[in-house]
Coordinates of C-alpha atoms and ligand atoms in Angstrom, one line a residue:
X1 CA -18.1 -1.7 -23.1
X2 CA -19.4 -3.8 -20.5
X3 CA -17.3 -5.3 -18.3
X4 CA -17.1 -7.4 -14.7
X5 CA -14.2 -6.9 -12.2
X6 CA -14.3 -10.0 -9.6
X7 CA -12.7 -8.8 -6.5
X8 CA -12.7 -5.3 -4.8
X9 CA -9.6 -5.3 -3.3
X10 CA -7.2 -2.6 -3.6
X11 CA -6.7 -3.6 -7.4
X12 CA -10.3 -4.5 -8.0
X13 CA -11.7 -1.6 -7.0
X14 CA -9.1 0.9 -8.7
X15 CA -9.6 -0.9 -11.7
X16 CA -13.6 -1.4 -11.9
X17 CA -14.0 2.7 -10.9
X18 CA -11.1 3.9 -13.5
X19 CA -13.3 2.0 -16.1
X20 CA -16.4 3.8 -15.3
X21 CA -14.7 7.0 -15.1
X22 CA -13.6 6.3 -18.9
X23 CA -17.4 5.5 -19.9
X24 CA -18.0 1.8 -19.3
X25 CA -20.3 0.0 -17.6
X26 CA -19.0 -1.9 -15.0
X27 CA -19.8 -4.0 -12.6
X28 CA -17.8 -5.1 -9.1
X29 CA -17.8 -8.2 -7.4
X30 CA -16.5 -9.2 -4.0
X31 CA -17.9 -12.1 -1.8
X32 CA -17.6 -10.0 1.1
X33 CA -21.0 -9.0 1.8
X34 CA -19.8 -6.8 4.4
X35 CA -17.5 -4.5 1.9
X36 CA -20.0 -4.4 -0.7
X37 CA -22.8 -3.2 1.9
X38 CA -20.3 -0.2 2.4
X39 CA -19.8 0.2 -1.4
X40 CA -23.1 0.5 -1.9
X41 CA -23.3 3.2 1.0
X42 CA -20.9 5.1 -0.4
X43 CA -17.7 4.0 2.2
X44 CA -14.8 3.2 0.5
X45 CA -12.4 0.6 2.6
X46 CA -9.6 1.7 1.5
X47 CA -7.3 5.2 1.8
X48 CA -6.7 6.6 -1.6
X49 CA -6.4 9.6 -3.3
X50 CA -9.3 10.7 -5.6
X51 CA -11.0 7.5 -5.5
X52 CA -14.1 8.3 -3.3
X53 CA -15.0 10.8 -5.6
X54 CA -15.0 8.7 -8.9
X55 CA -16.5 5.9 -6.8
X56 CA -19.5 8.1 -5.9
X57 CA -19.9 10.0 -9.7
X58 CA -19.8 6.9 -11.5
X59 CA -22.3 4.9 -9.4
X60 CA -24.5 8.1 -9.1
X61 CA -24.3 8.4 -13.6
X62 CA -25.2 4.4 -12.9
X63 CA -21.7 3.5 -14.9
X64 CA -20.4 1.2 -11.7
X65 CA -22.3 -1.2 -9.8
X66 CA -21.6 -3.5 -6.5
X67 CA -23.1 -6.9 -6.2
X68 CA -21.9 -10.2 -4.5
X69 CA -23.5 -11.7 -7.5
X70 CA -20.7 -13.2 -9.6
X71 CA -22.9 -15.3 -12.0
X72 CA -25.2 -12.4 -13.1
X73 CA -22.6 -10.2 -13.8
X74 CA -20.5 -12.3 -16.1
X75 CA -23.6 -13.2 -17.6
X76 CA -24.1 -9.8 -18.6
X77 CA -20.1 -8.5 -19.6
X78 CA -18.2 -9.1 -22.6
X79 CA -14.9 -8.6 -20.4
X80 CA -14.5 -10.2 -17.6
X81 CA -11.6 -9.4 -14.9
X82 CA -10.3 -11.4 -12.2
X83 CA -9.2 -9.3 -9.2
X84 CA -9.0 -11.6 -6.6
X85 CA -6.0 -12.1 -4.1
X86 CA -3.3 -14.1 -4.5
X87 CA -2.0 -14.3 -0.9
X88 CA 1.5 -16.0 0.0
X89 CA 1.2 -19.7 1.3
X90 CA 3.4 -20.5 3.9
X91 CA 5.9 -21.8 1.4
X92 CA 5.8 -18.2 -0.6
X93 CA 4.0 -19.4 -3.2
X94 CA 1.0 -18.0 -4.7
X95 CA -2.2 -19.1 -3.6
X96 CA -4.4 -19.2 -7.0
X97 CA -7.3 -20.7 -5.6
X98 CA -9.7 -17.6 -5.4
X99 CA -8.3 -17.1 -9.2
X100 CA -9.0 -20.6 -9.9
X101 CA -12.3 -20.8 -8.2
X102 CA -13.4 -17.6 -10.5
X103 CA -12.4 -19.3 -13.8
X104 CA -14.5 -22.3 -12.9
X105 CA -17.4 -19.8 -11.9
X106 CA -16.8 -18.1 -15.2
X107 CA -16.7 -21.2 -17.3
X108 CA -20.0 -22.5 -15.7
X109 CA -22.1 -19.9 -16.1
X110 CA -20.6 -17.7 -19.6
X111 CA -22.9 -18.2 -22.8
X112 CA -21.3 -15.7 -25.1
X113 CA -17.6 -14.8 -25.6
X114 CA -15.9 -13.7 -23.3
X115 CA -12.6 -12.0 -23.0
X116 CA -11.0 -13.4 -19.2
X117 CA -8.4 -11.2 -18.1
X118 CA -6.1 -12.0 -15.3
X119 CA -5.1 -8.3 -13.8
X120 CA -4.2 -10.4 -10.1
X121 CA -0.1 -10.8 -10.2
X122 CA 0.3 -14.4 -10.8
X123 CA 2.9 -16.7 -11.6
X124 CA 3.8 -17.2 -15.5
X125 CA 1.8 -20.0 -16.7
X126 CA -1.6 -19.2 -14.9
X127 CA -2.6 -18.0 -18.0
X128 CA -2.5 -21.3 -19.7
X129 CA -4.1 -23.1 -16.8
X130 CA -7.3 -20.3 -16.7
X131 CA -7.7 -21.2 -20.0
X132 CA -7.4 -25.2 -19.2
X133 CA -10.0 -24.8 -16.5
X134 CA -12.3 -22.9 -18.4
X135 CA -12.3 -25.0 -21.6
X136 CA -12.5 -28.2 -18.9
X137 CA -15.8 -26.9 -17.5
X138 CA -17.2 -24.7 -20.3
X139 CA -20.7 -25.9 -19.8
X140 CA -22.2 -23.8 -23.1
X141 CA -19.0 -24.4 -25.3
X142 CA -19.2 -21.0 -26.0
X143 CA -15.4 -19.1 -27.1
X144 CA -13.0 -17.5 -24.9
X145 CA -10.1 -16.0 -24.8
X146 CA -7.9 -15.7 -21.7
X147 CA -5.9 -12.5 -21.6
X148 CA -3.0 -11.1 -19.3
X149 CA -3.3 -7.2 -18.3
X150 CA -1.0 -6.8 -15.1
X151 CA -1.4 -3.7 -12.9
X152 CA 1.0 -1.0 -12.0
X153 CA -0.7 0.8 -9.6
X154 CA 1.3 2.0 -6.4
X155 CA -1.0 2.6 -3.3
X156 CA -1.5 6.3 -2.6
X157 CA -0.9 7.3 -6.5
X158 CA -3.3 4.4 -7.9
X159 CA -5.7 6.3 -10.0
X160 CA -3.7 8.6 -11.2
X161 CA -1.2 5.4 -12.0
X162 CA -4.1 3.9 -13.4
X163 CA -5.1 6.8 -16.2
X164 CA -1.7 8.0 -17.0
X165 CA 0.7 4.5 -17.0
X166 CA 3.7 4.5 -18.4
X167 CA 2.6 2.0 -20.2
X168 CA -0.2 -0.8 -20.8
X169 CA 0.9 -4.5 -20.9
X170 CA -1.3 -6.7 -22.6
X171 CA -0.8 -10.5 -23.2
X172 CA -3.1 -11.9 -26.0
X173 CA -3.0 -14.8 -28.0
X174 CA -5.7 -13.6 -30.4
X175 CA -6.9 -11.1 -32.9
X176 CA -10.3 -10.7 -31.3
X177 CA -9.4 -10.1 -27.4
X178 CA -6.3 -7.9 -28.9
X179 CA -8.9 -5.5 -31.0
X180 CA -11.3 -5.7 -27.9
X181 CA -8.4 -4.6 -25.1
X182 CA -6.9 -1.8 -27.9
X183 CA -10.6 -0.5 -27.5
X184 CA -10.9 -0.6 -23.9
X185 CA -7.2 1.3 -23.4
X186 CA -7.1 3.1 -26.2
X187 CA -9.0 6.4 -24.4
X188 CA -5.5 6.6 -22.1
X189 CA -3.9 7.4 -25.1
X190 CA -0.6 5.5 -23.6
X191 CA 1.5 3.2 -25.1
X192 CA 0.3 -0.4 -25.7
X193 CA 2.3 -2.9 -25.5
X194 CA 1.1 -6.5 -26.7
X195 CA 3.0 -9.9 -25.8
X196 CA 2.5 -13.7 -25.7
X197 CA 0.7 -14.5 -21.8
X198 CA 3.4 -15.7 -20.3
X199 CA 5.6 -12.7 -21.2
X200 CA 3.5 -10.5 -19.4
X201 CA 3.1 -12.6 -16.7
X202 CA 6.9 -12.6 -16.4
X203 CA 6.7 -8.6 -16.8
X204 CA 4.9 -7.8 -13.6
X205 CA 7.4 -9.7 -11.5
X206 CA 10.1 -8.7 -13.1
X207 CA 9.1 -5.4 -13.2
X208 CA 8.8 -5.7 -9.1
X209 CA 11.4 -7.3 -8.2
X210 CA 13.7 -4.6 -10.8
X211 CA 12.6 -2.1 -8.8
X212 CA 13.1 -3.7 -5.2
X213 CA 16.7 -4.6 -6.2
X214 CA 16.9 -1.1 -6.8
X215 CA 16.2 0.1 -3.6
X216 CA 18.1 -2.9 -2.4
X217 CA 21.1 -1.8 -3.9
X218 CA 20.6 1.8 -2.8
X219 CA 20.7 0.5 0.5
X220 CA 24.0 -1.7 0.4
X221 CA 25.4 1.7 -1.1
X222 CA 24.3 3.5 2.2
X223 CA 26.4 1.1 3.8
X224 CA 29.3 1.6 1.9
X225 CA 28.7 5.7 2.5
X226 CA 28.6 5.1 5.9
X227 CA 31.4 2.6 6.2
X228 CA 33.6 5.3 4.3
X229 CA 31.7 8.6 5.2
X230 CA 30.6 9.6 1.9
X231 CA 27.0 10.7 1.4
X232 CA 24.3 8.7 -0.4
X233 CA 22.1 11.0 -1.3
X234 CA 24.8 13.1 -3.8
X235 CA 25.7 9.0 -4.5
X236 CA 22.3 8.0 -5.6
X237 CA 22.0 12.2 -7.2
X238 CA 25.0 11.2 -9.5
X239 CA 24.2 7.8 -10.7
X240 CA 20.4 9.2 -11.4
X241 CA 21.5 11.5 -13.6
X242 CA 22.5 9.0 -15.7
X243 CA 19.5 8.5 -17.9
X244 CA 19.9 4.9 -17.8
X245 CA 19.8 4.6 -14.5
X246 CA 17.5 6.9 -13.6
X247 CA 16.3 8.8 -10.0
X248 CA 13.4 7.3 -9.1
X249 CA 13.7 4.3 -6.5
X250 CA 17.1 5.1 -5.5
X251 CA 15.7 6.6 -1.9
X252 CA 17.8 4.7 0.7
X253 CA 16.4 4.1 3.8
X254 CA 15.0 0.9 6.4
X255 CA 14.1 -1.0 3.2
X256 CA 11.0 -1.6 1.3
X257 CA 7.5 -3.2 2.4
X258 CA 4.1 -3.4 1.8
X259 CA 1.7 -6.3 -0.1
X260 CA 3.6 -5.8 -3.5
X261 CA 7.7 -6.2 -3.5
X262 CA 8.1 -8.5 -0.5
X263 CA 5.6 -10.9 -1.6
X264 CA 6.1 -10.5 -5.5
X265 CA 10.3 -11.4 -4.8
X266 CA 9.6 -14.4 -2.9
X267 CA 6.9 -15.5 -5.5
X268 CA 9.3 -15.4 -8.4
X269 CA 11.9 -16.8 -6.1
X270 CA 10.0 -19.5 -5.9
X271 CA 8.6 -19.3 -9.0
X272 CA 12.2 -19.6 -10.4
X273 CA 13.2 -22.4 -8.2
X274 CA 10.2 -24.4 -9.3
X275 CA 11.6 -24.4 -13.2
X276 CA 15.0 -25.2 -12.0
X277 CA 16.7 -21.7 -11.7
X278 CA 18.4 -20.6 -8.6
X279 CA 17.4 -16.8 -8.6
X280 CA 20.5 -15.8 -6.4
X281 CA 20.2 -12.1 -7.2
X282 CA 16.7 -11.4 -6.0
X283 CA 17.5 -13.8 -3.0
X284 CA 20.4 -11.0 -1.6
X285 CA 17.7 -8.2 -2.5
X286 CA 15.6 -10.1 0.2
X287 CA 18.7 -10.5 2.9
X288 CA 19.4 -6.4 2.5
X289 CA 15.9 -5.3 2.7
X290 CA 15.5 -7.7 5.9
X291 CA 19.3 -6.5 7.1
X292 CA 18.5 -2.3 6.8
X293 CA 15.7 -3.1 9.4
X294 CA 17.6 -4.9 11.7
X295 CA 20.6 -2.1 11.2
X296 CA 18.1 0.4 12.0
X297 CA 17.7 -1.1 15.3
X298 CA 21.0 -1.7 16.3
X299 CA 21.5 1.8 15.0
X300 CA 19.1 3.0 17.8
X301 CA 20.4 0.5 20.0
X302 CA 23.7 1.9 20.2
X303 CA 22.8 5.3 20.8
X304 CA 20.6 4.4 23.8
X305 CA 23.2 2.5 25.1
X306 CA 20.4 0.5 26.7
X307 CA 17.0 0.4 25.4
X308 CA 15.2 -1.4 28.3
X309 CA 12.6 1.3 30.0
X310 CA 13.5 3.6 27.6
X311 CA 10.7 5.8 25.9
X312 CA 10.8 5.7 22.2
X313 CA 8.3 8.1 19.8
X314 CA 7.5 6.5 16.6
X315 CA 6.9 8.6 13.3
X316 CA 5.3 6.9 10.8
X317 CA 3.9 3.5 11.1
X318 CA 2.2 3.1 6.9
X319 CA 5.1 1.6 4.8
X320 CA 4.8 4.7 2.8
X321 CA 3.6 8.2 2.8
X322 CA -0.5 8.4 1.5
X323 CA -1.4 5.4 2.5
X324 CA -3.2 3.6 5.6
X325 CA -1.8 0.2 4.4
X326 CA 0.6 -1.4 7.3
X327 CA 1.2 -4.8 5.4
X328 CA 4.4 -5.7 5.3
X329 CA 5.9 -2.0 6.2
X330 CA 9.2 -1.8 7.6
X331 CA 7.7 -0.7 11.1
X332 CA 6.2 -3.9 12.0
X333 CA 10.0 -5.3 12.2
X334 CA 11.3 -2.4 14.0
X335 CA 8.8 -1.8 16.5
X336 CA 8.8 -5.8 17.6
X337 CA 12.6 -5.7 17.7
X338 CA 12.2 -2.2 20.1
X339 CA 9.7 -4.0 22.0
X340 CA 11.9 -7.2 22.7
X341 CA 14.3 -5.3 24.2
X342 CA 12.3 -3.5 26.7
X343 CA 11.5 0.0 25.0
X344 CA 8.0 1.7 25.9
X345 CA 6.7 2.6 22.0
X346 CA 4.2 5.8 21.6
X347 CA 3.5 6.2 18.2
X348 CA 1.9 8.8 15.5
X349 CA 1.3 8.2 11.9
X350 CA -1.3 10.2 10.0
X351 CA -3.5 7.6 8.4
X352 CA -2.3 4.2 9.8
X353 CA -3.4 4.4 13.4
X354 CA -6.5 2.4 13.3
X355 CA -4.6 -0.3 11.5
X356 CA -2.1 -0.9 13.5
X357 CA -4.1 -1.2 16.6
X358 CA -4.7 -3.8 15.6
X359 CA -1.6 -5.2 15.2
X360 CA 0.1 -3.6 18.0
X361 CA -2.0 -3.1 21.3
X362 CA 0.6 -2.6 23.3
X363 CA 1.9 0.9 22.3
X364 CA 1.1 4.3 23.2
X365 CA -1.5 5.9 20.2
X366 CA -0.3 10.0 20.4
X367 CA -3.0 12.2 18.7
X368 CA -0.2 14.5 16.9
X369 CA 4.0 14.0 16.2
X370 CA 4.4 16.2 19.1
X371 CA 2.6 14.1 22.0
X372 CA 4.8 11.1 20.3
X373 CA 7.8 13.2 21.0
X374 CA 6.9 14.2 24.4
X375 CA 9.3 12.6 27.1
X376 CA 10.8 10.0 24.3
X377 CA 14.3 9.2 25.1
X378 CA 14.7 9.1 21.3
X379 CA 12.1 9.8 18.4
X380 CA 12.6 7.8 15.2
X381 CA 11.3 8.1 11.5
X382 CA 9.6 5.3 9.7
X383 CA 7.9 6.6 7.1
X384 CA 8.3 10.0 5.6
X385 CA 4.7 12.0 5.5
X386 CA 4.8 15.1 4.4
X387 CA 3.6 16.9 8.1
X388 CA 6.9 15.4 9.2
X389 CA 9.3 17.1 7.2
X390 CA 7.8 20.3 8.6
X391 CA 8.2 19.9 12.0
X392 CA 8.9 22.7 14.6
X393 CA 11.9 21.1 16.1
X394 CA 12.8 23.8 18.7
X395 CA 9.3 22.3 20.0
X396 CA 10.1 18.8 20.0
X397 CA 13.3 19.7 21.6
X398 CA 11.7 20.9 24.6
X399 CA 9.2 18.4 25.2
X400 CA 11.7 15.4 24.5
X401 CA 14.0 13.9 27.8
X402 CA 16.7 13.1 25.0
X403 CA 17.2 14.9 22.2
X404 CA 18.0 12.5 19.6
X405 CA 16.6 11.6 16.4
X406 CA 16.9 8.2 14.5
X407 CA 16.0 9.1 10.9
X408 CA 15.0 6.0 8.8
X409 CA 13.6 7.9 5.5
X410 CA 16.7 10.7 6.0
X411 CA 14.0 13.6 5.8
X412 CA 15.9 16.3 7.6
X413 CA 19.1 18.1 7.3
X414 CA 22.0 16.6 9.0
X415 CA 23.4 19.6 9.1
X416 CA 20.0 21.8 10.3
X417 CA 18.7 18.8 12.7
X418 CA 22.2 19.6 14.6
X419 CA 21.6 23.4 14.3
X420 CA 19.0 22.9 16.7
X421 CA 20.8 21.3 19.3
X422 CA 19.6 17.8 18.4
X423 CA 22.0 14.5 18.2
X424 CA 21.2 13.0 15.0
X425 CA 21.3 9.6 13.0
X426 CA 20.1 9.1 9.1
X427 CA 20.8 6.3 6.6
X428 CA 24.0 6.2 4.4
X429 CA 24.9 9.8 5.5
X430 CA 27.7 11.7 7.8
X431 CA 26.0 11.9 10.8
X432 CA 25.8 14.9 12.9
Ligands
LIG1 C1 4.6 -1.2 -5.9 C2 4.9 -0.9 -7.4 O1 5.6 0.4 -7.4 C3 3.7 -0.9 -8.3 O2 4.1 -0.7 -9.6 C4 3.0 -2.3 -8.1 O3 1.9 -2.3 -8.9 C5 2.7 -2.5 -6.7 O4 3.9 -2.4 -5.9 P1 3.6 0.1 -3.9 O5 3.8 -1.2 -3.1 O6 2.3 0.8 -3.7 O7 3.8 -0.2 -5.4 O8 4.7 1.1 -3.4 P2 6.0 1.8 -3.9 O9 5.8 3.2 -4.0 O10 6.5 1.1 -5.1 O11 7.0 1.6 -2.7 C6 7.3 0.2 -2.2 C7 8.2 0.3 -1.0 O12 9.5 0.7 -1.4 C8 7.8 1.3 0.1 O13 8.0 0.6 1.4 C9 8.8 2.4 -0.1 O14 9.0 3.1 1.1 C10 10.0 1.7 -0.5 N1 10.9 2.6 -1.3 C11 10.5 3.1 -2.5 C12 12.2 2.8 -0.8 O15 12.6 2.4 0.3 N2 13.0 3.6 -1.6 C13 12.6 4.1 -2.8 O16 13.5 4.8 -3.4 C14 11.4 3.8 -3.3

């Protein structure tokens, strides 16, 4: 099939190389002449797993193409995605205009049918006003249909997300762009599921903000443990097992980040408010994920005693493990709330290094965990990589002026960390 993905953003670009990989032609768009330059070098801007390779086979076969060229490339697809971002406005909202500004492009330029599918996440009723602002400026009067196919990719799992979902989510008010988008997913050979727009609309916010409660309520849990000195981790174990429940997402720790959960719960905050509906739940989801950041640092706070002058190493700067992606992560809060009070930051984190340099200018870059240990009055986990799980601690031990650890992913031990002579602090867990 031949299809056009506008925008080569993290979802764009996932999207328009999965495609390819599954035999289509395709056909990426981005105005930024810059990032398609790259593309068409062969650099991919962004870290993720097994996507540089089906980048470079697909565009080598001739199956995916880059172009800033938006007009020539709906011209010449049957399918047409829209990719683009839908950054927060200052009041939370959802800025549509890139979405809205690709509708219009579509509508000017299409002469044949075209299936429009809305893969950005974007508040319920988008779908309806696509489709207004098409039909408004449908220069050829040609047919359309307006579609909405959210995504469910999580950054550092993406492609594989991408060709093994759970499930497909398809809203579709007609025959025709139903039997066209069975066609398109049917090679995943994953369940289908096809709703009215606006449900599916609803189901990627929902789905988001579900799943950020989750870790929300994990967390107020850990508080509770703490409070009463039970442990969190055989809490979250036993309500897991329960199938309804479930394991997955019920990792406490300094909260949740990144460009998905905080900025999909304030959308349908807001999005909820707009239609008259005071979305209290998600709003306390919000006030615990902001809360576990600010415990963490009062946690560190009071074993310092005082933080002023005091050398802190940083693990982990990403807002999760596999990814370079610092928006939004947990250790922007943390490391500006250290920084307030006085505390000299060095910091290590295996892919996000280059991007917070340029956020944060003022700390220490260390070339391995152990530098970022070295002389550290206290070394503290943000996000839990792999490499740091498997750290020689005797080592750290002996290059560190304090030996305490702040664990905010509770990677190690309790009872091991203190084996080796260290003082140590976790989430939601007797402390040893
Ligand atoms: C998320 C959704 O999972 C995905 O379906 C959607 O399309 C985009 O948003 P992503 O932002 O890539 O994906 O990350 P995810 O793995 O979901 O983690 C989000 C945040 O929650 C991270 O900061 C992570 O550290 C935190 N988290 C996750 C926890 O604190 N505890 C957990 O148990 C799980």
């Amino acid at each position: 099939m031949k299809i056009a993905v506008a925008g080569a953003g993290y979802v764009g670009l996932v999207t328009a190389a999965c495609f390819a990989e599954l035999g289509n032609d395709v056909i990426c768009i981005d105005i930024d002449e810059e990032k398609i330059k790259k593309l068409n070098n062969n650099q991919i801007p962004i870290y993720e797993p097994g996507l540089e390779e089906i980048v470079i086979r697909n565009k080598k076969e001739d199956r995916l193409k880059f172009t800033t060229d938006l007009k020539s490339a709906i011209k010449n697809s049957e399918i047409i995605f829209i990719c683009v971002g839908t950054p927060p406005k200052e009041s939370g909202e959802a800025d549509l205009s890139y979405v809205e500004n690709v509708a219009r492009t579509i509508a000017e330029v299409m002469d044949s049918y075209k299936v429009i599918v809305e893969k950005s996440t974007v508040p319920v009723h988008t779908g309806d006003k696509v489709a207004k602002s098409i039909k408004a400026y449908n220069k050829h009067k040609v047919d359309f249909d307006v579609v909405s196919n959210p995504e469910f990719l999580r950054e550092g799992s993406a492609v594989t997300d991408f060709m093994q979902p759970d499930r497909v989510v398809i809203g579709c008010e007609s025959e025709k762009a139903e039997q066209i988008m069975k066609k398109l997913y049917e090679p995943l050979k994953k369940p289908i599921l096809f709703t009215d727009i606006k449900s599916a609309e609803i189901i990627k916010h929902a789905s988001n903000s579900f799943l950020a409660t989750k870790i929300s309520f994990i967390n107020a849990i850990a508080n509770i443990c703490e409070i009463t000195g039970a442990d969190v981790e055989k809490v979250a174990e036993g309500m897991g097992l329960d199938k309804r429940i479930g394991k997955q997402f019920l990792n406490a720790g300094i909260g949740y980040g990144g460009f998905c959960f905080p900025k999909d719960a304030e959308a349908f905050i807001r999005i909820a408010e707009k239609i008259g509906y005071d979305f209290k739940l998600l709003k306390a989801t919000q006030e615990i994920n902001t809360n576990q950041k600010a415990d963490f640092v009062k946690k560190i706070e009071k074993a310092l005693w005082v933080v002023k002058g005091k050398a802190i190493g940083v693990l982990g700067l990403a807002f999760k493990p596999n990814t370079d992606d610092m928006r939004f992560a947990p250790s922007i809060d943390i490391i500006k709330a250290l920084q307030k009070e006085g505390a000299k930051l060095k910091a290590y984190d295996p892919e996000a290094m280059e991007r917070s340099k340029a956020i944060f200018k003022d700390i220490e870059y260390c070339s391995n965990p152990y530098d970022a240990a070295k002389d550290a009055d206290a070394l503290i986990i943000l996000t839990e990589w792999n490499e740091f799980k498997e750290l020689d601690l005797n080592r750290i031990k002996s290059l560190m002026k304090h030996n305490l650890i702040v664990d905010g992913r509770n990677i190690y031990n309790p009872e091991d960390v203190k084996k080796s002579g260290f003082s140590y602090i976790s989430i939601g867990r007797r402390d040893a």
